[in-house]
Tab-separated table of C-alpha atoms in Angstrom:
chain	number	residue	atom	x	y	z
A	1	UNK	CA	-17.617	3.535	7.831
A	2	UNK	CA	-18.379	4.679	11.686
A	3	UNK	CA	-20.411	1.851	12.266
A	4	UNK	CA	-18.364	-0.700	11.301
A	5	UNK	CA	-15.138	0.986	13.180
A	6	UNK	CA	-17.201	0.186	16.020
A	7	UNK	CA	-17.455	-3.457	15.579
A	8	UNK	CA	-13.069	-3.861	15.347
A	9	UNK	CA	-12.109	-6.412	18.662
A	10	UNK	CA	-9.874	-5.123	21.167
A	11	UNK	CA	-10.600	-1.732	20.014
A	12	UNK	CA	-12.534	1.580	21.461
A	13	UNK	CA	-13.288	4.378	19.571
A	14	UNK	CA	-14.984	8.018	19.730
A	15	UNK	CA	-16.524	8.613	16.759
A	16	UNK	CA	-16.442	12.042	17.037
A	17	UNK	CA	-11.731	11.673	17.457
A	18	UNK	CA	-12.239	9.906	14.358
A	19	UNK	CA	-10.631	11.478	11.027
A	20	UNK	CA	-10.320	9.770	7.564
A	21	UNK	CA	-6.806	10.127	6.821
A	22	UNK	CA	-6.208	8.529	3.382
A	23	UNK	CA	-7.951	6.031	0.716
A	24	UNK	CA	-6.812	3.616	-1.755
A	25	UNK	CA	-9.320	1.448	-3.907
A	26	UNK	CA	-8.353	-0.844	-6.613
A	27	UNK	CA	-10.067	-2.651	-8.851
A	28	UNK	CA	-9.544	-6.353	-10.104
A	29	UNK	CA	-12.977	-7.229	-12.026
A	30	UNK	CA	-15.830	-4.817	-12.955
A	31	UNK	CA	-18.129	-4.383	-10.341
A	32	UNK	CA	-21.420	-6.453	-10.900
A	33	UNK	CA	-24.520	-5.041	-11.343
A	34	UNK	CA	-26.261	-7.518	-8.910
A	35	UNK	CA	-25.501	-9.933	-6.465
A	36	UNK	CA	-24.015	-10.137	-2.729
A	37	UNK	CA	-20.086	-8.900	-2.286
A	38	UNK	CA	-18.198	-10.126	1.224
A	39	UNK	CA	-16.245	-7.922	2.635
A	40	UNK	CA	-13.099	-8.993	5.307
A	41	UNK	CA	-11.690	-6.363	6.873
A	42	UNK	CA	-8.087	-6.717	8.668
A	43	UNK	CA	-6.171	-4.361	10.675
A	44	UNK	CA	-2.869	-4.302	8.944
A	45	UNK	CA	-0.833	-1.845	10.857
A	46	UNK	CA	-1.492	0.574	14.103
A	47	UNK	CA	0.533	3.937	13.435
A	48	UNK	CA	1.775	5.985	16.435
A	49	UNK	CA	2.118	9.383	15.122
A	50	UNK	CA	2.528	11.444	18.579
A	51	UNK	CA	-0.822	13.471	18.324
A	52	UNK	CA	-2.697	10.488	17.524
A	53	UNK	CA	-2.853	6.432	16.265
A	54	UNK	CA	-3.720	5.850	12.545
A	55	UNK	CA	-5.107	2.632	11.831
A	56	UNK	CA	-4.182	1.203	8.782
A	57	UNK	CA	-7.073	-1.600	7.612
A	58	UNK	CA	-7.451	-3.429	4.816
A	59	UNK	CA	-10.690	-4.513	3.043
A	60	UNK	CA	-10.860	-7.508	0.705
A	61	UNK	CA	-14.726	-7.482	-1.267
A	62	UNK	CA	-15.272	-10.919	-2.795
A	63	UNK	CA	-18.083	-11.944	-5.239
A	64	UNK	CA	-18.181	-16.069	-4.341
A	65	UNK	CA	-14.880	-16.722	-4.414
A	66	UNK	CA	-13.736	-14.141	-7.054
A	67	UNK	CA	-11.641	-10.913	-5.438
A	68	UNK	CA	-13.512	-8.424	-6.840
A	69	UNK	CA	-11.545	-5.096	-5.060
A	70	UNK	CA	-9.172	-3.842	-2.674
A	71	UNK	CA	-9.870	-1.088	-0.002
A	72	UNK	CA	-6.991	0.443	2.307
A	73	UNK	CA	-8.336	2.458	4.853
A	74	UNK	CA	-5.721	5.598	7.260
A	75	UNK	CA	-7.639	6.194	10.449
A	76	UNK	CA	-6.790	9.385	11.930
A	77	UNK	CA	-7.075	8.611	15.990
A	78	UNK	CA	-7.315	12.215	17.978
A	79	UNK	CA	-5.031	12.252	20.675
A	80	UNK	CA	-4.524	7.981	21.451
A	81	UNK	CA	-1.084	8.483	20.345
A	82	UNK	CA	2.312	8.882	22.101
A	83	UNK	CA	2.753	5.316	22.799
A	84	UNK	CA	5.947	4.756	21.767
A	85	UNK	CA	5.014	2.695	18.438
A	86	UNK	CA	6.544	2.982	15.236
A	87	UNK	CA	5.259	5.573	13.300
A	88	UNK	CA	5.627	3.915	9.195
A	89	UNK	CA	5.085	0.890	7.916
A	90	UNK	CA	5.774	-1.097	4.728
A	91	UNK	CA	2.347	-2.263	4.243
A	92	UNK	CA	0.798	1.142	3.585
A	93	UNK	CA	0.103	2.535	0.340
A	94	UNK	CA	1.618	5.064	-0.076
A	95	UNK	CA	0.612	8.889	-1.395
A	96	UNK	CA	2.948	10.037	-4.185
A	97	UNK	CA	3.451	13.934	-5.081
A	98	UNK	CA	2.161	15.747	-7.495
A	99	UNK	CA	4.404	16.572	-10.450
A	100	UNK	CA	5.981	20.034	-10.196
A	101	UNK	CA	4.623	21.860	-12.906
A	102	UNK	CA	1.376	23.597	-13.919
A	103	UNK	CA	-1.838	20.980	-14.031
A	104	UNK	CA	-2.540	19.691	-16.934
A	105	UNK	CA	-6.181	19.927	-16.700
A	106	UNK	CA	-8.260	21.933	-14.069
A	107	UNK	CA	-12.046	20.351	-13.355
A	108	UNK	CA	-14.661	21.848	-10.754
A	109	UNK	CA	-18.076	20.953	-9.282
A	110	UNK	CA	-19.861	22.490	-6.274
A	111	UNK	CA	-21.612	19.927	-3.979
A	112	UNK	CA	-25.437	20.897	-2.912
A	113	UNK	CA	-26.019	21.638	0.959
A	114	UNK	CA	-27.243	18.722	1.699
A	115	UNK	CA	-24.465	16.741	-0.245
A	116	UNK	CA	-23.783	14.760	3.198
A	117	UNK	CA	-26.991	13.747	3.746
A	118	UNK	CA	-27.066	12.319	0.183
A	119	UNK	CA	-24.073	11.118	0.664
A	120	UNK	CA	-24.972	9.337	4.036
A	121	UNK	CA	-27.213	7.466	2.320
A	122	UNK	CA	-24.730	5.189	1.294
A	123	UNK	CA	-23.834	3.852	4.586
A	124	UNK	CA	-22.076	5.479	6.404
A	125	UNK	CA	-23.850	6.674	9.464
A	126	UNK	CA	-21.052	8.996	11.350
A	127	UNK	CA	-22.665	11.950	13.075
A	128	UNK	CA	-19.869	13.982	12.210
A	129	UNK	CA	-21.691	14.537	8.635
A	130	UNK	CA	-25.095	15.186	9.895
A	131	UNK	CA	-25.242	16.473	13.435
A	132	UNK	CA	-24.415	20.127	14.401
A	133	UNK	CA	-23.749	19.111	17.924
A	134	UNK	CA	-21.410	16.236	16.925
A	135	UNK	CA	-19.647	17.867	14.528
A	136	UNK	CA	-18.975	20.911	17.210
A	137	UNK	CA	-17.698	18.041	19.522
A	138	UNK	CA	-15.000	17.587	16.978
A	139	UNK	CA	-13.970	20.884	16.380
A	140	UNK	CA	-16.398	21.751	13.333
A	141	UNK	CA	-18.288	24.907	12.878
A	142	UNK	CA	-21.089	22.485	11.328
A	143	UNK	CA	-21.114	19.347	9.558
A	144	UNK	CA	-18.447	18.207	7.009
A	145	UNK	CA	-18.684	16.474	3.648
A	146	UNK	CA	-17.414	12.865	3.664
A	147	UNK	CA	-14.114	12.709	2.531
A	148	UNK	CA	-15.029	10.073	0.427
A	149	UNK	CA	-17.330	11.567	-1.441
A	150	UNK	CA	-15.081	14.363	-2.542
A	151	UNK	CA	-12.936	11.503	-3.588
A	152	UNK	CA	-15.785	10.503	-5.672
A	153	UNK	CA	-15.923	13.813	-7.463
A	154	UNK	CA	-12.291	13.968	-7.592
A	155	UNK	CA	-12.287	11.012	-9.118
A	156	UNK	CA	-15.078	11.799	-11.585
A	157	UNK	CA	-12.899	14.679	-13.267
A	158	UNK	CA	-10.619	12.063	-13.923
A	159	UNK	CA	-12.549	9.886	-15.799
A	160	UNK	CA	-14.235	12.610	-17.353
A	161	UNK	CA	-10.779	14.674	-18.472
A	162	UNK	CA	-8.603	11.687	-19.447
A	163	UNK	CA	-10.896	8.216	-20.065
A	164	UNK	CA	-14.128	9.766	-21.765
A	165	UNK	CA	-15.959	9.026	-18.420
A	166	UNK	CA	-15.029	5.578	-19.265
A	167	UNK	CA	-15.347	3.512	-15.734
A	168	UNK	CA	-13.803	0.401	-17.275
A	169	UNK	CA	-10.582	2.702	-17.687
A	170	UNK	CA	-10.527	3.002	-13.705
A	171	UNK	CA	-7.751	0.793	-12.105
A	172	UNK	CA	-6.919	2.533	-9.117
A	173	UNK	CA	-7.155	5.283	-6.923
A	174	UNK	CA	-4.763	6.665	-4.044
A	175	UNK	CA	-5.922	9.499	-2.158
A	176	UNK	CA	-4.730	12.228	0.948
A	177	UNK	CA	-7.179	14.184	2.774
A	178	UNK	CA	-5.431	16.529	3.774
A	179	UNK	CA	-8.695	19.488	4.880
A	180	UNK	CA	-12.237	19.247	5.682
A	181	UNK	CA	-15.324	20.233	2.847
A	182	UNK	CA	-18.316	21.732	3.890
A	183	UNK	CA	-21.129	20.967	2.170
A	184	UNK	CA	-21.891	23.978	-0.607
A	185	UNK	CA	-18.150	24.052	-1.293
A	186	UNK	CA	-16.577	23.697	-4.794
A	187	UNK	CA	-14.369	21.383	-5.799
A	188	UNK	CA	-11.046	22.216	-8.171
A	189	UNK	CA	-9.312	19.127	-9.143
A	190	UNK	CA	-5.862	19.650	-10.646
A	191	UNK	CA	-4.587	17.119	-12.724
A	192	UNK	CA	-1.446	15.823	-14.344
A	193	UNK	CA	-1.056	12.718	-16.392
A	194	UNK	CA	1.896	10.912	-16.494
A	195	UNK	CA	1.441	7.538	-18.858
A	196	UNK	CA	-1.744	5.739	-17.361
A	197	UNK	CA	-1.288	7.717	-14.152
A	198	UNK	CA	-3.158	10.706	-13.352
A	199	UNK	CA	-2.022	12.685	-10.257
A	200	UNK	CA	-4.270	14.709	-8.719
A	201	UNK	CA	-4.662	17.440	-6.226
A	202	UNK	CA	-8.318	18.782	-5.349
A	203	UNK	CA	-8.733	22.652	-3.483
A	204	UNK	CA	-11.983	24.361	-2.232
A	205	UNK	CA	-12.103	26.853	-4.825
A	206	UNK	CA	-13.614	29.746	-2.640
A	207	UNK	CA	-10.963	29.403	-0.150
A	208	UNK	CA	-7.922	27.746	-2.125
A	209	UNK	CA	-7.362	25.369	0.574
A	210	UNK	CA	-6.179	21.812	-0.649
A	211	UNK	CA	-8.784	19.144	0.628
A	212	UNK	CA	-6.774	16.025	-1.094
A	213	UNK	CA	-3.348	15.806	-1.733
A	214	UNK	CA	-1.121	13.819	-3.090
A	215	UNK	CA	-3.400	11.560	-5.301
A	216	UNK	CA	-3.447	9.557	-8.592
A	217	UNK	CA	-5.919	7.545	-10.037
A	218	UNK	CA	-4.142	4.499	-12.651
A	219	UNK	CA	-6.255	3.820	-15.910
A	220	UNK	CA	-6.512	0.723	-18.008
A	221	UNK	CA	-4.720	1.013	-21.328
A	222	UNK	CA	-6.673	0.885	-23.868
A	223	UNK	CA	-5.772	-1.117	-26.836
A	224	UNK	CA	-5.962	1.522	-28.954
A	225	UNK	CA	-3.151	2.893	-27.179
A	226	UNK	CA	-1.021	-0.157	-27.474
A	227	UNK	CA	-1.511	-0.325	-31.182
A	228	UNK	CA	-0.487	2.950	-31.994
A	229	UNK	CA	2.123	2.934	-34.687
A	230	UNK	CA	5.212	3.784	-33.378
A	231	UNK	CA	6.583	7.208	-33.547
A	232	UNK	CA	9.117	8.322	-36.124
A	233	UNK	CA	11.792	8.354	-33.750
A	234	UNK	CA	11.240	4.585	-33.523
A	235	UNK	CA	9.817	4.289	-30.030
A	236	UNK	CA	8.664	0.576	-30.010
A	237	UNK	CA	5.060	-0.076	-28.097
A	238	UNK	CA	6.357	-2.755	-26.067
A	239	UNK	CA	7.909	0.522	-23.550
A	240	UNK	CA	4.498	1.161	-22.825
A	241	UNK	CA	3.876	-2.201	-21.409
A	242	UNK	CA	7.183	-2.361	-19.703
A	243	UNK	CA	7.026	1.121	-17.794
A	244	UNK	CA	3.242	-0.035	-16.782
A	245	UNK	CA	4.443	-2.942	-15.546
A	246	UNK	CA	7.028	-1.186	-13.070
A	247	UNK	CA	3.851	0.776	-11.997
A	248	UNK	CA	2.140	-1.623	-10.996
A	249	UNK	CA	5.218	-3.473	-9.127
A	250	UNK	CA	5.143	-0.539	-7.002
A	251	UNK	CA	2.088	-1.867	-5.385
A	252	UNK	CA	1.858	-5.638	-5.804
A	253	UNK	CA	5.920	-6.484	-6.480
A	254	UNK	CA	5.455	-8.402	-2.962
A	255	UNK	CA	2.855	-10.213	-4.107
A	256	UNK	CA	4.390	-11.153	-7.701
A	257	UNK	CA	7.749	-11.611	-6.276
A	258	UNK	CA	6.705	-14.577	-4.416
A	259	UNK	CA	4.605	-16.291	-6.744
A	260	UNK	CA	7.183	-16.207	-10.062
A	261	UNK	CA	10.536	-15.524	-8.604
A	262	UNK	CA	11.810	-15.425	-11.379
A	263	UNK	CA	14.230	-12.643	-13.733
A	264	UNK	CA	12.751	-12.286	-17.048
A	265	UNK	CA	14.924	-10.613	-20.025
A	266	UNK	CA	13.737	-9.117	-23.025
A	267	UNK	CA	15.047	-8.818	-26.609
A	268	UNK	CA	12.311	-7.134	-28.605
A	269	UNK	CA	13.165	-6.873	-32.207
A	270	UNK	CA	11.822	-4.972	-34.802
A	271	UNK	CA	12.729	-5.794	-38.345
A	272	UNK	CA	14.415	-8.468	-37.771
A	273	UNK	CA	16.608	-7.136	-35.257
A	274	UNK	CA	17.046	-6.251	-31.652
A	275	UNK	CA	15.938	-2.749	-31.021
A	276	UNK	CA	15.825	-2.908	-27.483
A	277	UNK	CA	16.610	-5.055	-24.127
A	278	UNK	CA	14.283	-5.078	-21.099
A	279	UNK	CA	14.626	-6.650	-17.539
A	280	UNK	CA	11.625	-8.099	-15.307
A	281	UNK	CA	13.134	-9.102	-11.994
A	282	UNK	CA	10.075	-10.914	-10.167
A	283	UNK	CA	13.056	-12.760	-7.977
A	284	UNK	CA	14.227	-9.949	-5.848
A	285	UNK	CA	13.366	-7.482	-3.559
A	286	UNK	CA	9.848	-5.892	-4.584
A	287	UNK	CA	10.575	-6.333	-8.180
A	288	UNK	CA	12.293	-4.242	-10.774
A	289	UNK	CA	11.943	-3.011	-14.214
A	290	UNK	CA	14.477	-1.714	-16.088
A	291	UNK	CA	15.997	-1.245	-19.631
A	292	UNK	CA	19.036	-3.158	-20.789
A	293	UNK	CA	20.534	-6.614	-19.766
A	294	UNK	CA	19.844	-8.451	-16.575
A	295	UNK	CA	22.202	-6.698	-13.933
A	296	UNK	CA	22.685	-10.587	-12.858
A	297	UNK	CA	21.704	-13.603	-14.739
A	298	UNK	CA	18.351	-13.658	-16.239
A	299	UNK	CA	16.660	-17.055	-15.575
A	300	UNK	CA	14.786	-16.898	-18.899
A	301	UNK	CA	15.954	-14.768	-21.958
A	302	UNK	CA	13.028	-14.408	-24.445
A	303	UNK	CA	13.167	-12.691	-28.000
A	304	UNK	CA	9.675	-11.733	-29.919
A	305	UNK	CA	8.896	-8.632	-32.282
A	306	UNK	CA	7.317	-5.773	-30.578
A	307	UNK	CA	4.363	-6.814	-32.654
A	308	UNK	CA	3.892	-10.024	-31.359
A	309	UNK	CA	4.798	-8.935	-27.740
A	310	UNK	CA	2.115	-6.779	-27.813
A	311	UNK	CA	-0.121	-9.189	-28.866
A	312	UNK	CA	1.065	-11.772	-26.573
A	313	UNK	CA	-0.049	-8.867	-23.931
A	314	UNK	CA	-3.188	-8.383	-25.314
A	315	UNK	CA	-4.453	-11.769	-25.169
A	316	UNK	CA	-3.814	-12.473	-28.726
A	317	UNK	CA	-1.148	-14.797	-28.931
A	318	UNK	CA	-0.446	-17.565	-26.408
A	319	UNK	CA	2.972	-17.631	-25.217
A	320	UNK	CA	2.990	-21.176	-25.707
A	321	UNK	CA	1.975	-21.252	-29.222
A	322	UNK	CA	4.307	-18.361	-30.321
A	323	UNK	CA	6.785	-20.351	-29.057
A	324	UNK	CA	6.373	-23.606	-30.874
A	325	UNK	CA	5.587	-21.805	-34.083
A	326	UNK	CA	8.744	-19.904	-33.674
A	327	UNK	CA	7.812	-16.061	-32.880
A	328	UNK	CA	8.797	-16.745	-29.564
A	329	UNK	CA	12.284	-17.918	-28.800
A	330	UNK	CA	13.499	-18.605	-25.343
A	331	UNK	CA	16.731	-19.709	-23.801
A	332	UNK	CA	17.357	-20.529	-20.289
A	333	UNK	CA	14.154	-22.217	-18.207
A	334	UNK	CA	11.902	-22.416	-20.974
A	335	UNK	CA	8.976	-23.594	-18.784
A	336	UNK	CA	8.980	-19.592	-17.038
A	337	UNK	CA	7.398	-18.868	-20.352
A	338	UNK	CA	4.069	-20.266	-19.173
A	339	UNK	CA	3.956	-17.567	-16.399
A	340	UNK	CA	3.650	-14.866	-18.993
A	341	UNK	CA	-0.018	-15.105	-19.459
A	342	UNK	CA	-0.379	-15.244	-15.476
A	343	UNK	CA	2.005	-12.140	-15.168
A	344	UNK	CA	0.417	-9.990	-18.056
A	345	UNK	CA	-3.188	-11.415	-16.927
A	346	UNK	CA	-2.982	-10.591	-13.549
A	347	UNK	CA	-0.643	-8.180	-12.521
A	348	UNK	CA	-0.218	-6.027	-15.435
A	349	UNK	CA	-3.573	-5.648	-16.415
A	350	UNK	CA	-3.185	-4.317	-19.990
């Protein structure tokens, strides 16, 4: 990362008033095993937070012509702040808290001593992680871990407690350092799932100190998940999809907004008959998802079993098809119906 911070136009920095702030990485195709990935790199936002500038830059990786992932970079500036600039910005994403109860699962791993020199090897040339003399320029007793790489291990404990160490599960990852590692340290992730979400917190277990903060990683839903029978209370799969879809519109409603614009409603039936309403508003705002009727006019009102919806979700059943055999009825602008595959596909990522 320091060399290429050096290369930004217009811009001079001191590698050693440099700080990694926060990380988000997502996922939109496995990564392949071979071949040449582009990266463009844009500065989205500049940050004035009094005691320093954060640089908010984005990172687009391409295989060809195929978006492959998504990298947000928070630069931490030392003391080029005080400017007078605004100090949020919508185009951040942002940390969420960590449920308030006790952790659902606890994972640790102690990095080696020379866990930054391994770790270097990667790419990422800042002397901060190697050189006793830089790091002591920055206020460090000796050199710290990448905060990446604890992000890795953090990470790691995910996959490992809640996906089977599964890396097709990963979707996403949102991340806060919050302290520096040392290498030699151990590392205590805390974790709480909620759905597909897995928050996380991760603490230096010799000291307690909290390294990252306010993190989650999102997993892929398995289909096994999705064709679990439903519960004897009646819960209906389709919720699943629905709540996971409102996740996701936290991050890319902006995105879907513009390219459907459109409010979806929902009459899922089971046995024959409704068993519950959903609204997707892709028309306004960031997007909403919510149960129950359309709060204004739907532009589409579309009624399937939560059998079929599923399976219309999983790739199963063309929305198209299920229409003109008469498993999926639709009232309203019939021809939104042909976004469904695009939405699910896409966005939702079930």
């Amino acid at each position: 990362m320091g060399g290429q911070l050096l290369e930004i136009p217009g811009i001079s920095i001191d590698l050693a008033k440099v700080l990694h702030g926060e990380q988000y990485l997502e996922l939109y195709k496995p990564l392949p095993r071979t071949g040449t990935l582009r990266n463009e790199a844009i500065v989205a936002d500049v940050l004035d937070k009094g005691s320093g500038l954060v640089l908010v830059i984005d990172v687009y990786s391409y295989s060809g012509k195929e978006l492959i992932c998504f990298n947000q970079f928070s630069i931490f500036l030392i003391g080029s702040g005080g400017i007078g600039g605004k100090r949020t910005s919508d185009k951040v994403k942002e940390a969420v808290a960590i449920p308030n109860r006790h952790p659902d699962a606890v994972l640790t791993d102690t990095t080696s001593l020379n866990q930054a020199a391994l770790y270097r090897l990667s790419g990422d040339w800042n002397p901060l992680h190697i050189d006793p003399n830089f790091a002591s320029l920055a206020g460090f007793n000796k050199p710290i871990l990448h905060g990446l790489c604890s992000f890795g291990f953090s990470a790691r404990h995910v996959l490992q407690q809640f996906a089977d160490s599964d890396v097709s599960r990963f979707k996403a990852i949102k991340a806060r350092f919050a302290k520096p590692v040392y290498p030699g340290q151990t590392l205590k992730t805390e974790m709480w799932k909620e759905g597909n979400r897995i928050h996380f917190q991760t603490k230096i277990q010799e000291t307690g100190n909290i390294v990252i903060s306010n993190a989650y990683v999102d997993l892929v839903p398995t289909s096994d998940v999705l064709a679990k029978t439903p519960s004897e209370g009646g819960e209906l799969q389709s919720a699943l999809v629905f709540e996971e879809i409102g996740r996701r519109l936290q991050d890319v409603g902006n995105e879907v907004v513009k390219k459907v614009n459109a409010v979806f409603e929902w009459h899922i039936t089971k046995d024959g008959k409704v068993a519950a309403k959903w609204t997707v508003d892709l028309k306004n705002g960031t997007g909403k998802v919510y149960q129950g009727s359309a709060k204004g006019s739907a532009d589409v009102t579309i009624t399937l079993s939560d059998n079929d919806f599923i399976d219309v979700v999983l790739g199963k059943l063309d929305p198209q098809k299920a229409f003109f055999s008469g498993k999926l009825k639709a009232k309203g602008n019939i021809m939104l119906s042909m976004k469904l595959q695009t939405i699910f596909k896409n966005y939702a990522k079930l």
